[in-house]
Amino acid sequence: RKEVEQDPGPFNVPEGATVAFNCTYSNSASQSFFWYRQDCRKEPKLLMSVYSSGNEDGRFTAQLNRASQYISLLIRDSKLSDSATYLCVVLGLRGNQFYFGTGTSLTVIP
Amino acid sequence: GAGVSQSPSNKVTEKGKDVELRCDPISGHTALYWYRQSLGQGLEFLIYFQGNSAPDKSGLPSDRFSAERTGGSVSTLTIQRTQQEDSAVYLCASSLWGPSLAGGPNEQFFGPGTRLTVL
């Protein structure tokens, strides 16, 4: 089983829509979680860390559900510029390895 | 300030040749990672350097792959006797501190990658 699994999508949503992505992780003892954004043919960039209590950054909200071992990313009021691939990242138990999901593709349509 | 840089940006080589990929991390960053990303795949961890500690090589796919980090700064990833399945984008990332420091500044900053094509 993969350490991190994501629905690859693609998600095609109209501008202004709300969209949510989920990501599951296999190791219940994992402690650190992140969402990265990767634009086409570009390098990944940190979007936000995911904290146990959930956290919000503008239109973006990240949640952690330890019981079900998933993290989520909610994007409200989608903009065209949100079109990208969103990567779920989990820090492995050994503390050295970040496990990346394969990414969820989002296209926001005018 | 300058971000992570990688060279070359593109490399085309013939099967069986050796290649060297270079990464210049952000100055002062103690942690350095190498990943590779194949089309439609997630990032695959290759190797991790933290300060002067022995690197974590657990992600290297075969003994044809090796990496070193000189003087705690520049890193070189070497692939010997390249195979077609080595074709991928090789990404380097650095962070101020290593990930094992809970709550520490372990955000990874990625370089633009080297696109390797093995013919």
Tab-separated table of C-alpha atoms in Angstrom:
chain	number	residue	atom	x	y	z
A	1	ARG	CA	0.000	0.000	0.000
A	2	LYS	CA	1.270	3.464	-0.827
A	3	GLU	CA	2.164	5.796	2.017
A	4	VAL	CA	-0.020	8.544	0.571
A	5	GLU	CA	-2.917	8.246	-1.851
A	6	GLN	CA	-4.827	10.922	-3.654
A	7	ASP	CA	-7.605	11.001	-6.202
A	8	PRO	CA	-5.781	12.183	-9.340
A	9	GLY	CA	-8.866	13.920	-10.707
A	10	PRO	CA	-9.026	15.885	-12.860
A	11	PHE	CA	-11.360	18.260	-11.133
A	12	ASN	CA	-12.854	20.802	-13.522
A	13	VAL	CA	-14.823	23.477	-11.694
A	14	PRO	CA	-16.270	26.866	-12.656
A	15	GLU	CA	-14.877	30.073	-11.223
A	16	GLY	CA	-16.314	30.815	-7.829
A	17	ALA	CA	-16.989	27.191	-6.989
A	18	THR	CA	-15.898	25.438	-3.829
A	19	VAL	CA	-13.825	22.316	-4.308
A	20	ALA	CA	-12.373	19.835	-1.840
A	21	PHE	CA	-9.618	17.258	-2.150
A	22	ASN	CA	-8.912	14.399	0.182
A	23	CYS	CA	-5.742	12.473	0.744
A	24	THR	CA	-5.289	9.307	2.793
A	25	TYR	CA	-2.137	8.163	4.513
A	26	SER	CA	-1.230	4.687	5.617
A	27	ASN	CA	0.744	5.180	8.803
A	28	SER	CA	-1.387	6.180	11.762
A	29	ALA	CA	1.653	7.486	13.639
A	30	SER	CA	2.498	10.130	11.023
A	31	GLN	CA	2.785	13.570	12.575
A	32	SER	CA	3.352	16.210	9.938
A	33	PHE	CA	1.229	16.959	6.899
A	34	PHE	CA	1.378	19.495	4.114
A	35	TRP	CA	-0.235	20.575	0.900
A	36	TYR	CA	2.020	21.645	-1.947
A	37	ARG	CA	0.992	23.169	-5.232
A	38	GLN	CA	2.674	22.320	-8.513
A	39	ASP	CA	2.017	24.261	-11.686
A	40	CYS	CA	2.522	22.581	-15.049
A	41	ARG	CA	6.213	21.851	-15.657
A	42	LYS	CA	7.173	23.797	-12.549
A	43	GLU	CA	8.554	22.792	-9.183
A	44	PRO	CA	6.283	22.151	-6.178
A	45	LYS	CA	5.759	24.999	-3.734
A	46	LEU	CA	4.395	24.831	-0.219
A	47	LEU	CA	0.760	25.892	-0.048
A	48	MET	CA	0.146	25.256	3.626
A	49	SER	CA	0.979	23.003	6.508
A	50	VAL	CA	-1.861	21.037	8.066
A	51	TYR	CA	-2.314	21.354	11.806
A	52	SER	CA	-4.264	19.027	14.070
A	53	SER	CA	-6.896	21.634	14.812
A	54	GLY	CA	-7.294	22.553	11.162
A	55	ASN	CA	-6.120	25.805	9.699
A	56	GLU	CA	-7.215	28.402	7.230
A	57	ASP	CA	-5.321	30.722	4.946
A	58	GLY	CA	-7.612	33.009	3.019
A	59	ARG	CA	-9.718	30.901	0.699
A	60	PHE	CA	-7.868	27.717	1.631
A	61	THR	CA	-8.753	25.471	4.564
A	62	ALA	CA	-6.837	22.363	5.562
A	63	GLN	CA	-8.190	19.691	7.883
A	64	LEU	CA	-6.699	16.606	9.481
A	65	ASN	CA	-8.767	13.589	10.473
A	66	ARG	CA	-6.523	11.249	12.429
A	67	ALA	CA	-9.198	8.677	13.118
A	68	SER	CA	-9.775	8.102	9.417
A	69	GLN	CA	-6.215	8.955	8.428
A	70	TYR	CA	-6.961	11.578	5.873
A	71	ILE	CA	-6.253	15.211	5.260
A	72	SER	CA	-8.332	17.542	3.184
A	73	LEU	CA	-7.946	20.793	1.335
A	74	LEU	CA	-10.928	23.051	0.705
A	75	ILE	CA	-10.719	25.884	-1.784
A	76	ARG	CA	-13.498	28.443	-1.703
A	77	ASP	CA	-14.372	30.947	-4.416
A	78	SER	CA	-12.070	29.267	-6.942
A	79	LYS	CA	-9.995	31.516	-9.161
A	80	LEU	CA	-8.532	30.749	-12.571
A	81	SER	CA	-5.112	31.039	-10.969
A	82	ASP	CA	-5.901	28.121	-8.672
A	83	SER	CA	-5.537	25.763	-11.636
A	84	ALA	CA	-2.648	23.470	-10.719
A	85	THR	CA	-1.850	20.072	-9.273
A	86	TYR	CA	-2.179	19.819	-5.514
A	87	LEU	CA	0.195	17.437	-3.773
A	88	CYS	CA	-0.491	15.889	-0.410
A	89	VAL	CA	2.676	15.348	1.641
A	90	VAL	CA	3.203	13.324	4.791
A	91	LEU	CA	6.365	13.211	6.866
A	92	GLY	CA	7.435	9.632	7.427
A	93	LEU	CA	8.038	8.120	10.830
A	94	ARG	CA	11.790	8.109	10.437
A	95	GLY	CA	11.598	11.862	10.234
A	96	ASN	CA	13.707	12.096	7.130
A	97	GLN	CA	11.364	11.217	4.349
A	98	PHE	CA	8.527	13.237	2.971
A	99	TYR	CA	6.036	11.067	1.105
A	100	PHE	CA	4.300	12.813	-1.744
A	101	GLY	CA	0.997	11.825	-3.244
A	102	THR	CA	0.675	11.692	-7.010
A	103	GLY	CA	-1.322	14.902	-6.937
A	104	THR	CA	-4.838	16.030	-7.729
A	105	SER	CA	-5.295	18.072	-10.876
A	106	LEU	CA	-7.575	21.108	-10.671
A	107	THR	CA	-8.720	23.223	-13.584
A	108	VAL	CA	-10.854	26.264	-12.885
A	109	ILE	CA	-12.966	27.159	-15.890
A	110	PRO	CA	-14.082	30.718	-16.720
B	1	GLY	CA	17.449	36.091	-2.371
B	2	ALA	CA	18.511	33.291	-4.652
B	3	GLY	CA	16.476	30.136	-4.601
B	4	VAL	CA	17.544	26.570	-5.237
B	5	SER	CA	19.227	26.190	-8.583
B	6	GLN	CA	19.851	23.053	-10.594
B	7	SER	CA	21.906	22.308	-13.654
B	8	PRO	CA	21.586	21.358	-16.363
B	9	SER	CA	17.915	22.129	-16.901
B	10	ASN	CA	17.715	19.451	-19.583
B	11	LYS	CA	19.947	16.482	-20.232
B	12	VAL	CA	19.654	14.010	-23.079
B	13	THR	CA	21.959	11.050	-22.923
B	14	GLU	CA	22.401	7.650	-24.453
B	15	LYS	CA	21.695	4.459	-22.599
B	16	GLY	CA	24.762	3.286	-20.737
B	17	LYS	CA	26.321	6.715	-20.250
B	18	ASP	CA	26.934	8.316	-16.862
B	19	VAL	CA	25.327	11.626	-15.941
B	20	GLU	CA	25.887	14.159	-13.167
B	21	LEU	CA	23.172	16.471	-11.952
B	22	ARG	CA	23.981	19.460	-9.804
B	23	CYS	CA	22.036	21.224	-7.066
B	24	ASP	CA	22.871	24.524	-5.383
B	25	PRO	CA	20.686	24.856	-2.282
B	26	ILE	CA	19.669	28.074	-0.599
B	27	SER	CA	22.587	29.431	1.378
B	28	GLY	CA	22.397	28.434	5.026
B	29	HIS	CA	19.958	25.570	4.508
B	30	THR	CA	21.183	22.508	6.350
B	31	ALA	CA	18.894	19.926	4.757
B	32	LEU	CA	18.990	18.878	1.130
B	33	TYR	CA	16.788	16.331	-0.658
B	34	TRP	CA	16.780	14.702	-4.055
B	35	TYR	CA	13.564	13.428	-5.633
B	36	ARG	CA	12.562	12.243	-9.041
B	37	GLN	CA	9.224	12.678	-10.729
B	38	SER	CA	8.119	10.562	-13.649
B	39	LEU	CA	5.204	11.502	-15.860
B	40	GLY	CA	1.967	11.072	-13.960
B	41	GLN	CA	3.783	9.916	-10.835
B	42	GLY	CA	4.312	11.498	-7.473
B	43	LEU	CA	7.656	12.637	-6.233
B	44	GLU	CA	9.863	9.699	-5.327
B	45	PHE	CA	12.318	10.301	-2.501
B	46	LEU	CA	15.898	9.441	-3.393
B	47	ILE	CA	18.311	10.744	-0.761
B	48	TYR	CA	18.488	13.218	2.112
B	49	PHE	CA	21.448	15.132	3.546
B	50	GLN	CA	21.358	16.842	6.922
B	51	GLY	CA	24.361	18.875	7.975
B	52	ASN	CA	27.380	16.672	8.519
B	53	SER	CA	25.370	13.554	9.296
B	54	ALA	CA	25.505	10.457	7.157
B	55	PRO	CA	22.964	10.802	4.347
B	56	ASP	CA	19.763	8.792	4.245
B	57	LYS	CA	20.184	6.827	1.018
B	58	SER	CA	17.199	4.584	1.525
B	59	GLY	CA	15.361	5.909	-1.515
B	60	LEU	CA	18.062	5.289	-4.101
B	61	PRO	CA	16.606	2.759	-6.545
B	62	SER	CA	19.851	0.941	-7.359
B	63	ASP	CA	23.591	1.082	-6.818
B	64	ARG	CA	23.881	2.958	-10.107
B	65	PHE	CA	22.657	6.017	-8.205
B	66	SER	CA	24.871	7.950	-5.817
B	67	ALA	CA	25.003	11.436	-4.429
B	68	GLU	CA	27.343	13.587	-2.466
B	69	ARG	CA	27.187	16.936	-0.825
B	70	THR	CA	30.443	18.823	-0.569
B	71	GLY	CA	31.078	21.289	2.201
B	72	GLY	CA	27.486	21.111	3.325
B	73	SER	CA	26.367	23.038	0.278
B	74	VAL	CA	26.393	21.931	-3.353
B	75	SER	CA	25.187	18.426	-4.116
B	76	THR	CA	25.748	16.189	-7.096
B	77	LEU	CA	23.558	13.254	-8.046
B	78	THR	CA	25.330	10.744	-10.264
B	79	ILE	CA	23.629	8.072	-12.305
B	80	GLN	CA	25.933	5.483	-13.806
B	81	ARG	CA	25.149	3.366	-16.845
B	82	THR	CA	21.848	5.140	-17.405
B	83	GLN	CA	18.794	3.150	-18.423
B	84	GLN	CA	15.670	4.335	-20.211
B	85	GLU	CA	13.641	3.938	-17.036
B	86	ASP	CA	15.867	6.591	-15.437
B	87	SER	CA	14.180	9.205	-17.632
B	88	ALA	CA	12.393	11.617	-15.306
B	89	VAL	CA	12.592	15.076	-13.799
B	90	TYR	CA	15.094	15.128	-10.957
B	91	LEU	CA	14.202	17.683	-8.316
B	92	CYS	CA	16.370	19.000	-5.543
B	93	ALA	CA	14.975	20.726	-2.471
B	94	SER	CA	16.499	22.362	0.562
B	95	SER	CA	15.132	23.418	3.913
B	96	LEU	CA	16.520	25.491	6.724
B	97	TRP	CA	16.288	22.636	9.199
B	98	GLY	CA	15.701	18.950	8.833
B	99	PRO	CA	12.222	17.518	9.088
B	100	SER	CA	12.819	15.669	12.334
B	101	LEU	CA	12.756	18.930	14.268
B	102	ALA	CA	9.081	19.086	15.128
B	103	GLY	CA	7.615	22.457	14.394
B	104	GLY	CA	10.869	23.640	12.945
B	105	PRO	CA	11.218	25.525	9.674
B	106	ASN	CA	11.307	22.462	7.495
B	107	GLU	CA	9.497	23.914	4.484
B	108	GLN	CA	11.179	22.522	1.405
B	109	PHE	CA	12.120	24.895	-1.361
B	110	PHE	CA	12.437	23.147	-4.682
B	111	GLY	CA	14.712	23.870	-7.578
B	112	PRO	CA	13.362	23.913	-11.134
B	113	GLY	CA	14.560	20.380	-11.749
B	114	THR	CA	16.663	18.639	-14.363
B	115	ARG	CA	14.729	16.846	-17.078
B	116	LEU	CA	16.705	13.717	-17.929
B	117	THR	CA	15.979	11.808	-21.105
B	118	VAL	CA	17.771	8.528	-21.735
B	119	LEU	CA	17.566	7.396	-25.341
